[in-house]
Coordinates of N, CA and C in Angstrom, one line a residue:
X1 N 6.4 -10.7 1.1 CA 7.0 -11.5 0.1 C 6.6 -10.9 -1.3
X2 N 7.8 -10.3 -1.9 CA 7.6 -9.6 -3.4 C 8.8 -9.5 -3.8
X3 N 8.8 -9.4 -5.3 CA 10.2 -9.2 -6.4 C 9.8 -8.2 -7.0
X4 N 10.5 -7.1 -7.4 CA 10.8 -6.0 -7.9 C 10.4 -6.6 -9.7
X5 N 10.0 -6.0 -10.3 CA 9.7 -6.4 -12.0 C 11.3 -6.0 -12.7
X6 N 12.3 -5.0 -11.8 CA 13.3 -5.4 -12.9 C 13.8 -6.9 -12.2
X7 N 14.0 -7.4 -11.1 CA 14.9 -8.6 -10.8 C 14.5 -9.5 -11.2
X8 N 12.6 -9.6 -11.4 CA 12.0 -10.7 -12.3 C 12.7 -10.2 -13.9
X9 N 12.7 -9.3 -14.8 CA 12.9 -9.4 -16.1 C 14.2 -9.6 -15.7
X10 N 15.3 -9.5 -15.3 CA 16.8 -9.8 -15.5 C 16.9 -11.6 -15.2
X11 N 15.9 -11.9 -14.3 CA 16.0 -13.3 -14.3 C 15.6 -14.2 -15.4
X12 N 14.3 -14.0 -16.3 CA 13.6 -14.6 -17.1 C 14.7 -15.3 -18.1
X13 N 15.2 -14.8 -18.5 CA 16.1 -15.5 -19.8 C 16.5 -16.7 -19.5
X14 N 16.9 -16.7 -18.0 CA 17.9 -18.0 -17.2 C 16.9 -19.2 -16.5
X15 N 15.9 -18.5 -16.3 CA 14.2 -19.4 -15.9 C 14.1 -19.8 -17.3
X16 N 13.6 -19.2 -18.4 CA 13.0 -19.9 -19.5 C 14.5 -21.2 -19.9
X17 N 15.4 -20.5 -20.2 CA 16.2 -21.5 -20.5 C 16.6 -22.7 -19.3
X18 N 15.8 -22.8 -18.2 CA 16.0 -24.0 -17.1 C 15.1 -24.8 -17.2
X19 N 13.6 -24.2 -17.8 CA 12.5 -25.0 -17.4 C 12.8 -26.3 -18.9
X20 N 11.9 -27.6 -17.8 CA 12.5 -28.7 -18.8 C 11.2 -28.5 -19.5
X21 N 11.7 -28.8 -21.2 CA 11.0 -28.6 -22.3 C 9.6 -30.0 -22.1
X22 N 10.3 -30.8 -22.2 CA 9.6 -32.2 -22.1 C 8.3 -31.9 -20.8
X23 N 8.8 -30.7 -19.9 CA 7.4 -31.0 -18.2 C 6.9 -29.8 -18.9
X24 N 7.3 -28.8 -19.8 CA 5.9 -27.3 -20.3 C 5.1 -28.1 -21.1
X25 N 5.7 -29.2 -22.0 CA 4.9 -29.7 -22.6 C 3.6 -30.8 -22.1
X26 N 3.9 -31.2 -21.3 CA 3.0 -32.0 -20.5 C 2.0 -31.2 -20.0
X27 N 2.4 -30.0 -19.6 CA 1.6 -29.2 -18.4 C 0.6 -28.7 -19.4
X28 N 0.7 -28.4 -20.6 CA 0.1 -27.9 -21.7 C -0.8 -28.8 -22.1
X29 N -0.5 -29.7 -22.1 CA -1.7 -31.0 -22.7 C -2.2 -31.4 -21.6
X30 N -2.2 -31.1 -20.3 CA -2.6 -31.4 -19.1 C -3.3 -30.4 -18.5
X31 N -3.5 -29.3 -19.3 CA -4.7 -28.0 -19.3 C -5.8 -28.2 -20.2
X32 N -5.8 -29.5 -20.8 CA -6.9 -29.5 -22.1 C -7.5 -28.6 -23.0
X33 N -8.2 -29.0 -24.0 CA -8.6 -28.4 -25.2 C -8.9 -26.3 -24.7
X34 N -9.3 -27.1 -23.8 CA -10.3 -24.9 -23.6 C -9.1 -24.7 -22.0
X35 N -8.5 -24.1 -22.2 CA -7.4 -23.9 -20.7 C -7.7 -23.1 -20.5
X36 N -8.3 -23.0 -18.9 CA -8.7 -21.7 -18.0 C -7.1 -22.7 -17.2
X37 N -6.1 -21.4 -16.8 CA -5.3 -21.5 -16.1 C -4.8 -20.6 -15.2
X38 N -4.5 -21.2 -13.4 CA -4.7 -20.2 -12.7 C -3.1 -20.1 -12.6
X39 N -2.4 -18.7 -12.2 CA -1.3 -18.9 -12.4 C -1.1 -18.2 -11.0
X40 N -0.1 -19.1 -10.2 CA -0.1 -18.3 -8.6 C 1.0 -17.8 -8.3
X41 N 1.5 -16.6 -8.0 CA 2.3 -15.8 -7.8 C 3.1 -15.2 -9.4
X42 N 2.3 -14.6 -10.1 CA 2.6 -14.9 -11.2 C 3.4 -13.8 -11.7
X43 N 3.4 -12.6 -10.8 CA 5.0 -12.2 -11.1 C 4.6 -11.1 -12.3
X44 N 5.6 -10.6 -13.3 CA 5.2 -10.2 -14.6 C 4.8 -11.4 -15.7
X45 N 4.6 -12.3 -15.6 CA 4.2 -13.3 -16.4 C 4.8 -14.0 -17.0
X46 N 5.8 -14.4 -16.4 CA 7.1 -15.7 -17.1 C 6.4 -16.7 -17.2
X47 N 5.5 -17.3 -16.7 CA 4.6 -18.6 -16.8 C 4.2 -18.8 -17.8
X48 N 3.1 -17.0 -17.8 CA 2.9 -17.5 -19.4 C 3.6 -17.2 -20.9
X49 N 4.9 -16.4 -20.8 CA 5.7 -16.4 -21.8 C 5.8 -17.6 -22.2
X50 N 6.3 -18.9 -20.8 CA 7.0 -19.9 -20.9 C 5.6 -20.8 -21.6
X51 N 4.9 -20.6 -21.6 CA 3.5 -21.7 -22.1 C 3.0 -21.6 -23.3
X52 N 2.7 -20.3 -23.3 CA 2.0 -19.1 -24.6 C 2.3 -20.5 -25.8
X53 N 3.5 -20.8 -26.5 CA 3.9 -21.3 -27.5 C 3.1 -22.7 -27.6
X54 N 2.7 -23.4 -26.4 CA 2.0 -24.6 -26.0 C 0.6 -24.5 -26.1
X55 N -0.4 -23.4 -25.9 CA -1.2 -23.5 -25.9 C -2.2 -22.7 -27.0
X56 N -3.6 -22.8 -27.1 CA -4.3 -22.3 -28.3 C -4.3 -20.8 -27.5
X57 N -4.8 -19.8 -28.7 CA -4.9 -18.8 -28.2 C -5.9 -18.6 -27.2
X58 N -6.9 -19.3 -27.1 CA -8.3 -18.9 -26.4 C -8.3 -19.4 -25.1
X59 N -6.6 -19.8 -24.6 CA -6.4 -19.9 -23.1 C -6.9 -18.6 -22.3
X60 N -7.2 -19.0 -21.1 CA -7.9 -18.0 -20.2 C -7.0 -18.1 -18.6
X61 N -5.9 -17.1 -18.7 CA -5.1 -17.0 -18.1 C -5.5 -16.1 -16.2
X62 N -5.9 -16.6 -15.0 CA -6.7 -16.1 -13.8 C -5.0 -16.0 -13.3
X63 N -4.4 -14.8 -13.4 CA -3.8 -14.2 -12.9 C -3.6 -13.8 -10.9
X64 N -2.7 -14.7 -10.4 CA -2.6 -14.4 -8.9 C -1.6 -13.7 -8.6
X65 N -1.8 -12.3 -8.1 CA 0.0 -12.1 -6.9 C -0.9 -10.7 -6.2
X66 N -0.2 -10.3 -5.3 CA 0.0 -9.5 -4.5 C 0.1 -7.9 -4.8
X67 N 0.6 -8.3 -6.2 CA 1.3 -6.5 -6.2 C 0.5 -6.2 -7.6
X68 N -0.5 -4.9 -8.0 CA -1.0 -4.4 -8.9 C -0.4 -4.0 -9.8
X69 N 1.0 -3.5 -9.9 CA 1.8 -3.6 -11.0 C 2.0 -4.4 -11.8
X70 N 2.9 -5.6 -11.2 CA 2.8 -6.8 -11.8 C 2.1 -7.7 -12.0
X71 N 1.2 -7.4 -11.9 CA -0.9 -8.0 -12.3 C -1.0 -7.4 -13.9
X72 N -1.2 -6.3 -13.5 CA -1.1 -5.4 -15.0 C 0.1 -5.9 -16.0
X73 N 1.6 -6.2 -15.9 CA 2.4 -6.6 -16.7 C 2.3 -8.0 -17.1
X74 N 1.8 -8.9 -16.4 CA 1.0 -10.3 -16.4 C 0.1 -10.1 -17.4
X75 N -1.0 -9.8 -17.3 CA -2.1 -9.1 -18.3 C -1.8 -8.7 -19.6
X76 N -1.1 -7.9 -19.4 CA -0.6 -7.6 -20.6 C 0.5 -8.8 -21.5
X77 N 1.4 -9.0 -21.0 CA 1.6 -10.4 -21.3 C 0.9 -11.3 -22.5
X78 N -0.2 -11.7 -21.5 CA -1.6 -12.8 -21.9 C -1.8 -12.4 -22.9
X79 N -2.1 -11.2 -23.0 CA -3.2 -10.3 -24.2 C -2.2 -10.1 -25.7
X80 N -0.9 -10.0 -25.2 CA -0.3 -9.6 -26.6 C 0.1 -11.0 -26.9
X81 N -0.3 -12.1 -26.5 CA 0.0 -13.4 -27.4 C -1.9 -13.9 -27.5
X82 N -2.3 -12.9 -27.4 CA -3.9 -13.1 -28.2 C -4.7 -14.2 -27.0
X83 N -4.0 -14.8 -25.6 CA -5.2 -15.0 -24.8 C -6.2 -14.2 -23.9
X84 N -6.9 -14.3 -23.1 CA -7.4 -13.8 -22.5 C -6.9 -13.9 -21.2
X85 N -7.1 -13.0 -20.3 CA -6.3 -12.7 -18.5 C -7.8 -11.9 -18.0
X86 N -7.5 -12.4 -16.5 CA -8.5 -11.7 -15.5 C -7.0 -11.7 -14.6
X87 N -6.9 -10.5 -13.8 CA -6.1 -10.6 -12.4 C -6.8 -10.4 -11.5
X88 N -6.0 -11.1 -10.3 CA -6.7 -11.4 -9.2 C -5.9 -11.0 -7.9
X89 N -6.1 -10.1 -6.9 CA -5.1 -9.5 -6.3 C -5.3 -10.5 -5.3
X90 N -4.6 -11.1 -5.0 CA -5.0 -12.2 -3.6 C -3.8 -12.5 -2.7
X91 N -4.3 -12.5 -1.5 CA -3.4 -13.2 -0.2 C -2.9 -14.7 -0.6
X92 N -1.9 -15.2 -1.3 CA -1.4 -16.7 -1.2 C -2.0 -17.5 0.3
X93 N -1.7 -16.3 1.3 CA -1.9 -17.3 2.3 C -3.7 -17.9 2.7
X94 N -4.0 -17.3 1.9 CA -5.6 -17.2 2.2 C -6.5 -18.2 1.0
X95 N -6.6 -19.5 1.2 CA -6.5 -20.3 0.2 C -7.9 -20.0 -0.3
X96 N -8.8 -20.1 0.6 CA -10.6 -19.5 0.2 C -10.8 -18.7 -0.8
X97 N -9.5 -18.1 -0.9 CA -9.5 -16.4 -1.8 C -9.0 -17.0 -3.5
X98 N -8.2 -18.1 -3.7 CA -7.8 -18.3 -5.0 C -9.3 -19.0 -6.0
X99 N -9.8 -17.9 -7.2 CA -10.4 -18.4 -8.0 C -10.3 -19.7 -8.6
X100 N -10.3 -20.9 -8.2 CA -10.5 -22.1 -8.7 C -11.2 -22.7 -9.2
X101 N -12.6 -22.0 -9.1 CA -13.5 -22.9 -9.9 C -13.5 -22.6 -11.8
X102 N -13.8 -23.9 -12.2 CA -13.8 -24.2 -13.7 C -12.4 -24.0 -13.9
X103 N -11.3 -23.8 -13.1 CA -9.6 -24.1 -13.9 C -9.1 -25.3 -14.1
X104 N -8.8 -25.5 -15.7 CA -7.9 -26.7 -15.7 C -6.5 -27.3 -15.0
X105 N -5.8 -26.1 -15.0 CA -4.0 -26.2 -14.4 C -4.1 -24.9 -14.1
X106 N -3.0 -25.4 -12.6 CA -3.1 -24.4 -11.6 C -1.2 -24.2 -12.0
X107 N -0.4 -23.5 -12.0 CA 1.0 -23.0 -12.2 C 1.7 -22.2 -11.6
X108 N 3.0 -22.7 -11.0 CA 3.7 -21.7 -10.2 C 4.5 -21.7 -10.1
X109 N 5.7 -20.7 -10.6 CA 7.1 -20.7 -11.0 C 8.0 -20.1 -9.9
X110 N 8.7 -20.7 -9.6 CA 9.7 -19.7 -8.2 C 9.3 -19.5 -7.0
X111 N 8.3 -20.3 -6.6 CA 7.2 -19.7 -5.6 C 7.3 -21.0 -4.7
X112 N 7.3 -22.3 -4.2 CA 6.9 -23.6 -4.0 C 8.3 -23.3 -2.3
X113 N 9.2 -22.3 -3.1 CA 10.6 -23.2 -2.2 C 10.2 -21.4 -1.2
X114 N 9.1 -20.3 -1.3 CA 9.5 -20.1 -0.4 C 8.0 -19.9 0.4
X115 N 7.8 -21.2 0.3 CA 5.6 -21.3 1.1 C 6.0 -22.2 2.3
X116 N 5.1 -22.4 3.2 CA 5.7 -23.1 3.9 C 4.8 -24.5 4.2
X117 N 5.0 -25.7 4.9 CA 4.6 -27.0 4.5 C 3.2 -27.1 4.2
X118 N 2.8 -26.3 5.6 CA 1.5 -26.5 6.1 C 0.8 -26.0 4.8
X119 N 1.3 -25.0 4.3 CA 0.6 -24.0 3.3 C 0.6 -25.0 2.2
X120 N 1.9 -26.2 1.8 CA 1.6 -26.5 0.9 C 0.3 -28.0 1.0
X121 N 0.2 -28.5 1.9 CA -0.6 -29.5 2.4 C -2.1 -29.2 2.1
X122 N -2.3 -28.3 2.7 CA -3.5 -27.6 2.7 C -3.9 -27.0 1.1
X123 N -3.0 -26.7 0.1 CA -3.0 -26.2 -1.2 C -3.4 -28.1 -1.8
X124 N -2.6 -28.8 -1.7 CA -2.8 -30.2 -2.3 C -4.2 -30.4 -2.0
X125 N -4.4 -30.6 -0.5 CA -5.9 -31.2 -0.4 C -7.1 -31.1 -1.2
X126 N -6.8 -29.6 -1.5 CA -8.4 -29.4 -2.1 C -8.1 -29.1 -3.6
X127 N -6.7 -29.2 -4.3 CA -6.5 -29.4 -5.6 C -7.0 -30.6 -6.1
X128 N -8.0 -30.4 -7.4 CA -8.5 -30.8 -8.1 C -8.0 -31.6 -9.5
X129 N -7.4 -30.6 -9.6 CA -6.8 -30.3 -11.2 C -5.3 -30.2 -11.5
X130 N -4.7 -31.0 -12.8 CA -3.1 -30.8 -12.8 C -2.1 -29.6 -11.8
X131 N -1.1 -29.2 -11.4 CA -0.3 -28.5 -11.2 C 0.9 -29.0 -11.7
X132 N 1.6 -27.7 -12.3 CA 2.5 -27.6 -12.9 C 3.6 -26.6 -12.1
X133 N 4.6 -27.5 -11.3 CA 5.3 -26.3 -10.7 C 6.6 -25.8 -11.0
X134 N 7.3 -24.7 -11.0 CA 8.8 -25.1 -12.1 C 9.9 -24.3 -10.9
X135 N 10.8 -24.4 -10.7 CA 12.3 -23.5 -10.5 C 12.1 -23.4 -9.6
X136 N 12.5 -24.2 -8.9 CA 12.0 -24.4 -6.8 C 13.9 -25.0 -6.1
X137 N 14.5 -23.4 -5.6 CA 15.6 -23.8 -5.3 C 15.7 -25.1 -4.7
X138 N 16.8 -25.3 -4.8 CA 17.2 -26.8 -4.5 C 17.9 -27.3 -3.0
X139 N 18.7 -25.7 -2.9 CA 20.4 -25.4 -2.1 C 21.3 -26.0 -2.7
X140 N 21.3 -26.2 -4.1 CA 23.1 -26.6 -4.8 C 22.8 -25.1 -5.2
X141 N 24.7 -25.3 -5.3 CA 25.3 -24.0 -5.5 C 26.5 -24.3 -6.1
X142 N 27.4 -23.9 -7.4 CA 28.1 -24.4 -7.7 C 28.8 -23.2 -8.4
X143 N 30.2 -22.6 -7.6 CA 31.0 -21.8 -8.6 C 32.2 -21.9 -9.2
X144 N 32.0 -21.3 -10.1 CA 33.6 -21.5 -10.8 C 34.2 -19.8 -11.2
X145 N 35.5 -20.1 -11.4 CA 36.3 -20.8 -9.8 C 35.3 -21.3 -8.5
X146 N 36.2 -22.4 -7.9 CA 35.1 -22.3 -6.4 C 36.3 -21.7 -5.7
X147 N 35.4 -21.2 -4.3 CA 36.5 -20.5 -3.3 C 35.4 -21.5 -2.0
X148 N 36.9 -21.6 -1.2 CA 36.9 -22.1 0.1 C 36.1 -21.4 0.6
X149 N 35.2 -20.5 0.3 CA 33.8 -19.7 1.3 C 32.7 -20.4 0.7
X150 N 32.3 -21.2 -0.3 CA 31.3 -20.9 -1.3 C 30.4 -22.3 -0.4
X151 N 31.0 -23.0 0.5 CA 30.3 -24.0 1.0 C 29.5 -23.6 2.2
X152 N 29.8 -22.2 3.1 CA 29.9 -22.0 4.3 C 28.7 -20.8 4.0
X153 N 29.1 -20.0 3.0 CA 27.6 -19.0 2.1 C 26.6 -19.6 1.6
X154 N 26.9 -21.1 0.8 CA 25.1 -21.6 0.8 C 24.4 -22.3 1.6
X155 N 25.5 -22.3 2.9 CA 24.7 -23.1 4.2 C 23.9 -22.3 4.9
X156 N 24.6 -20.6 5.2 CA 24.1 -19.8 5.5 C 22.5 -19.0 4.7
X157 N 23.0 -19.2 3.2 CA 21.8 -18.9 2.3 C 20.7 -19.6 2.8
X158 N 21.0 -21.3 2.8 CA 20.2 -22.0 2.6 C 19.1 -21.6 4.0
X159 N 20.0 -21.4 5.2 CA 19.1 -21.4 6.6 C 18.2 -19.9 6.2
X160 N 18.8 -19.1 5.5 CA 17.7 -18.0 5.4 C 16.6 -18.5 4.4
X161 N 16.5 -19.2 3.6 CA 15.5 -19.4 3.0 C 14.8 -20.5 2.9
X162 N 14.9 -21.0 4.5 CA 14.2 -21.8 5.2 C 13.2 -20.7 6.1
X163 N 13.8 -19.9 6.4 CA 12.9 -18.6 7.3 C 11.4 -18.1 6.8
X164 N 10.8 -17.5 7.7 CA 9.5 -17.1 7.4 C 9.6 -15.9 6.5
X165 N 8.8 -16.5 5.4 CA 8.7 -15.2 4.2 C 7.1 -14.2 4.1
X166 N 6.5 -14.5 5.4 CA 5.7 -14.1 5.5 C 4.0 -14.6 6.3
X167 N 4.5 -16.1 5.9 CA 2.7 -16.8 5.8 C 3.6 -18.2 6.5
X168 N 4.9 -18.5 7.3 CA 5.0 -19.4 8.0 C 6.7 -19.5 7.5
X169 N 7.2 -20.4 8.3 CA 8.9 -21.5 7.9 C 8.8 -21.7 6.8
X170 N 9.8 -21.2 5.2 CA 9.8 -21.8 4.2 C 10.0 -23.1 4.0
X171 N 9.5 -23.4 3.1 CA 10.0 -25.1 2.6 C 11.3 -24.6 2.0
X172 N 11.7 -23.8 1.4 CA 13.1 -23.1 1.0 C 14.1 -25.0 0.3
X173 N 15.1 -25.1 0.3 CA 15.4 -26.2 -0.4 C 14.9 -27.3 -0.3
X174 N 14.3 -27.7 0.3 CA 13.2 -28.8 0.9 C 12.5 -28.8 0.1
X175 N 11.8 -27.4 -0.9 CA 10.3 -27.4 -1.6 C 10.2 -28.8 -2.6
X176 N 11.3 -29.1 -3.4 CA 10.8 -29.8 -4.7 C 10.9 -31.6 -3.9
X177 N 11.5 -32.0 -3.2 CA 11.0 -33.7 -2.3 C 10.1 -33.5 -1.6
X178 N 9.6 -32.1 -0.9 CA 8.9 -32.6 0.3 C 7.1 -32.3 -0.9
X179 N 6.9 -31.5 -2.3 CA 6.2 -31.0 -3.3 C 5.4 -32.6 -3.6
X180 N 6.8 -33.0 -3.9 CA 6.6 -34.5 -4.5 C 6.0 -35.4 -3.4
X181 N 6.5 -35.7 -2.6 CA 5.9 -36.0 -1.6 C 4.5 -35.9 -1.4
X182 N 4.0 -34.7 -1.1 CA 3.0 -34.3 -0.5 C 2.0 -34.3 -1.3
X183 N 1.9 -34.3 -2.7 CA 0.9 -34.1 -4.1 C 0.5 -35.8 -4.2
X184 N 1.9 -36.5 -4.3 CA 1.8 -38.4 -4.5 C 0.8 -39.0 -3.2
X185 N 0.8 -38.4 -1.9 CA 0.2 -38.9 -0.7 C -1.4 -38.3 -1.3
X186 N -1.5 -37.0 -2.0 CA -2.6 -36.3 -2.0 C -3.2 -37.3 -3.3
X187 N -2.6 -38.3 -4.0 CA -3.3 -38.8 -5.0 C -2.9 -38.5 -6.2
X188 N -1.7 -37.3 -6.5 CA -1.4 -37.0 -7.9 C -0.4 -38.2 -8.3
X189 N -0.2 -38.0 -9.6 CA 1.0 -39.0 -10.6 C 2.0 -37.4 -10.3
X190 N 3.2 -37.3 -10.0 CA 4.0 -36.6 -9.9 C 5.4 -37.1 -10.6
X191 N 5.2 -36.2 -11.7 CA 6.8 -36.0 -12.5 C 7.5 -34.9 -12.4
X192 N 9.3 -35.5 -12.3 CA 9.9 -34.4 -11.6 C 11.0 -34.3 -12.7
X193 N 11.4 -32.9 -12.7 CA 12.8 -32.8 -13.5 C 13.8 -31.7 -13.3
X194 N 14.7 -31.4 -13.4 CA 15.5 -30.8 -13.0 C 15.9 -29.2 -13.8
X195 N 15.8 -28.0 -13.3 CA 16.0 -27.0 -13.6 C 17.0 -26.2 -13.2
X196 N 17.9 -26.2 -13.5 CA 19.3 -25.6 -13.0 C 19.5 -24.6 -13.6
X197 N 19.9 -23.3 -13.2 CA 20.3 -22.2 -13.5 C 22.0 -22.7 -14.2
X198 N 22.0 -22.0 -15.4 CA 23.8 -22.2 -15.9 C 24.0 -20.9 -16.1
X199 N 24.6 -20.6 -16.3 CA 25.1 -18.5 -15.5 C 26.1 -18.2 -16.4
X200 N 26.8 -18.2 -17.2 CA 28.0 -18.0 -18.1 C 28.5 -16.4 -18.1
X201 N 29.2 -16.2 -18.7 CA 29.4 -14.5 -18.7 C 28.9 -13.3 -19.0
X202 N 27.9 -14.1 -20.2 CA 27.1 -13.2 -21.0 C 25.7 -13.0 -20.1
X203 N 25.7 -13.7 -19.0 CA 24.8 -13.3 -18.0 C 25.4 -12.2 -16.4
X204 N 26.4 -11.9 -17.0 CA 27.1 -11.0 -15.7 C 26.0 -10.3 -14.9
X205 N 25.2 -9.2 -15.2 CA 24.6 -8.3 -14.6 C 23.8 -9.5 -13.6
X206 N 23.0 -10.6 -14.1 CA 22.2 -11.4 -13.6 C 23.0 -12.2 -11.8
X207 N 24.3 -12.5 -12.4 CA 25.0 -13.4 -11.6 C 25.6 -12.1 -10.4
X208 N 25.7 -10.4 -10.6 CA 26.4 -9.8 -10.1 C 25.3 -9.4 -9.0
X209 N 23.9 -9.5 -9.5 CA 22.4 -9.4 -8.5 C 22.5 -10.2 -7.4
X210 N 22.6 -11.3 -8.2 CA 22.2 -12.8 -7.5 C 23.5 -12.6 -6.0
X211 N 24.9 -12.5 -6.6 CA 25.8 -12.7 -5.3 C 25.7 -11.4 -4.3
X212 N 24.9 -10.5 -4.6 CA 24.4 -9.5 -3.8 C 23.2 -10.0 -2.9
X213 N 22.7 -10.5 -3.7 CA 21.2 -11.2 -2.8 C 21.7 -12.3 -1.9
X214 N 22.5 -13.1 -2.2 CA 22.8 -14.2 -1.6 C 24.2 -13.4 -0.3
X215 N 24.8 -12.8 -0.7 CA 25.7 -12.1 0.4 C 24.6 -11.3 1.6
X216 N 23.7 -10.7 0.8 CA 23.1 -10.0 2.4 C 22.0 -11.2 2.7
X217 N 21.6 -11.9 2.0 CA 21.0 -12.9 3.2 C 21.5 -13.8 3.8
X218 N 23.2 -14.1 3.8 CA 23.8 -15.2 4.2 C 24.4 -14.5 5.5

């Protein structure tokens, strides 16, 4: 389970413009005064582009993912909006292994729709502290023009990203009810909002990716 750093930067413009303004801002004042924030699967660091603006500089950003490249582009990230970053090279599946102690908000963007239940059950239990989770496919799919294939491709989409991405059965469209769900049973106040990709022309290269990714996995 990994994204290439160009298909994360060609995506970010259409993430930052989805995430609802009104839930970064909560998630910000819901890391309190001194924010140690763990960020999980954190990619080149869209998390914290998307927060940087919300928070004081002397956030303390505990960087998670998999891949040492994009640990270092994360990091760097942090550093040139004047916070501080540690990375942390760690197994998702391996919950013992995420630095949690002393973090205020734990954050995780694109990541929810492809873990699987058990993984997320077991992540709620022993969360302490806010999460903030953002851009958790849904399975709507909406084109324009539409073509008489476009219902029969995100059914097919949808069953592959229900599949094992590594660490079990995705929650894949399921992630953001069954998220809510599972955090409200664990004792959280859960607020939910809606993040829709809008794709227009001036996003071509982005949208010409996307129906390549979505054709070979359907």
């Amino acid at each position: 389970m990994g994204f290439s750093a160009d298909w994360l930067a060609l995506r970010e413009p259409a993430d930052h413009a989805a995430r609802d303004a009104g839930l970064l801002r909560q998630a910000a004042v819901a890391a309190g005064p001194a924010p140690v924030i763990l960020d999980l699967g954190c990619g080149t660091g869209s998390t914290v582009r998307a927060l940087a603006p919300h928070l004081p500089r002397s956030t303390l950003w505990r960087l998670v993912d998999n891949d040492p490249d994009l640990l270092d582009r994360a990091a760097k990230a942090a550093r040139d909006g004047g916070a501080r970053a540690e990375t942390h090279a760690c197994n998702l599946a391996d919950l013992d292994s995420l630095p949690l102690e002393g973090v205020t908000l734990v954050t995780a963007s694109a990541l929810l729709d492809l873990m699987p239940e058990a993984w997320l059950r077991a992540f709620a239990a022993r969360l302490g502290v806010p999460f903030y989770a953002a851009l958790s496919y849904d399975g709507r799919m909406e084109w324009q023009p539409e073509e008489a294939r476009d219902a029969p491709v995100t059914e097919a989409f949808n069953r592959h990203q229900r599949g094992d991405k590594g660490i079990g059965p995705a929650l894949g469209p399921d992630a953001a009810p069954t998220a809510a769900a599972v955090f409200a049973e664990a004792g959280f106040d859960v607020i939910r909002a809606r993040s829709d990709w809008q794709l227009g022309p001036e996003q071509a290269p982005l949208q010409a990716e996307l129906v390549r990714g979505i054709a070979a996995a359907a």
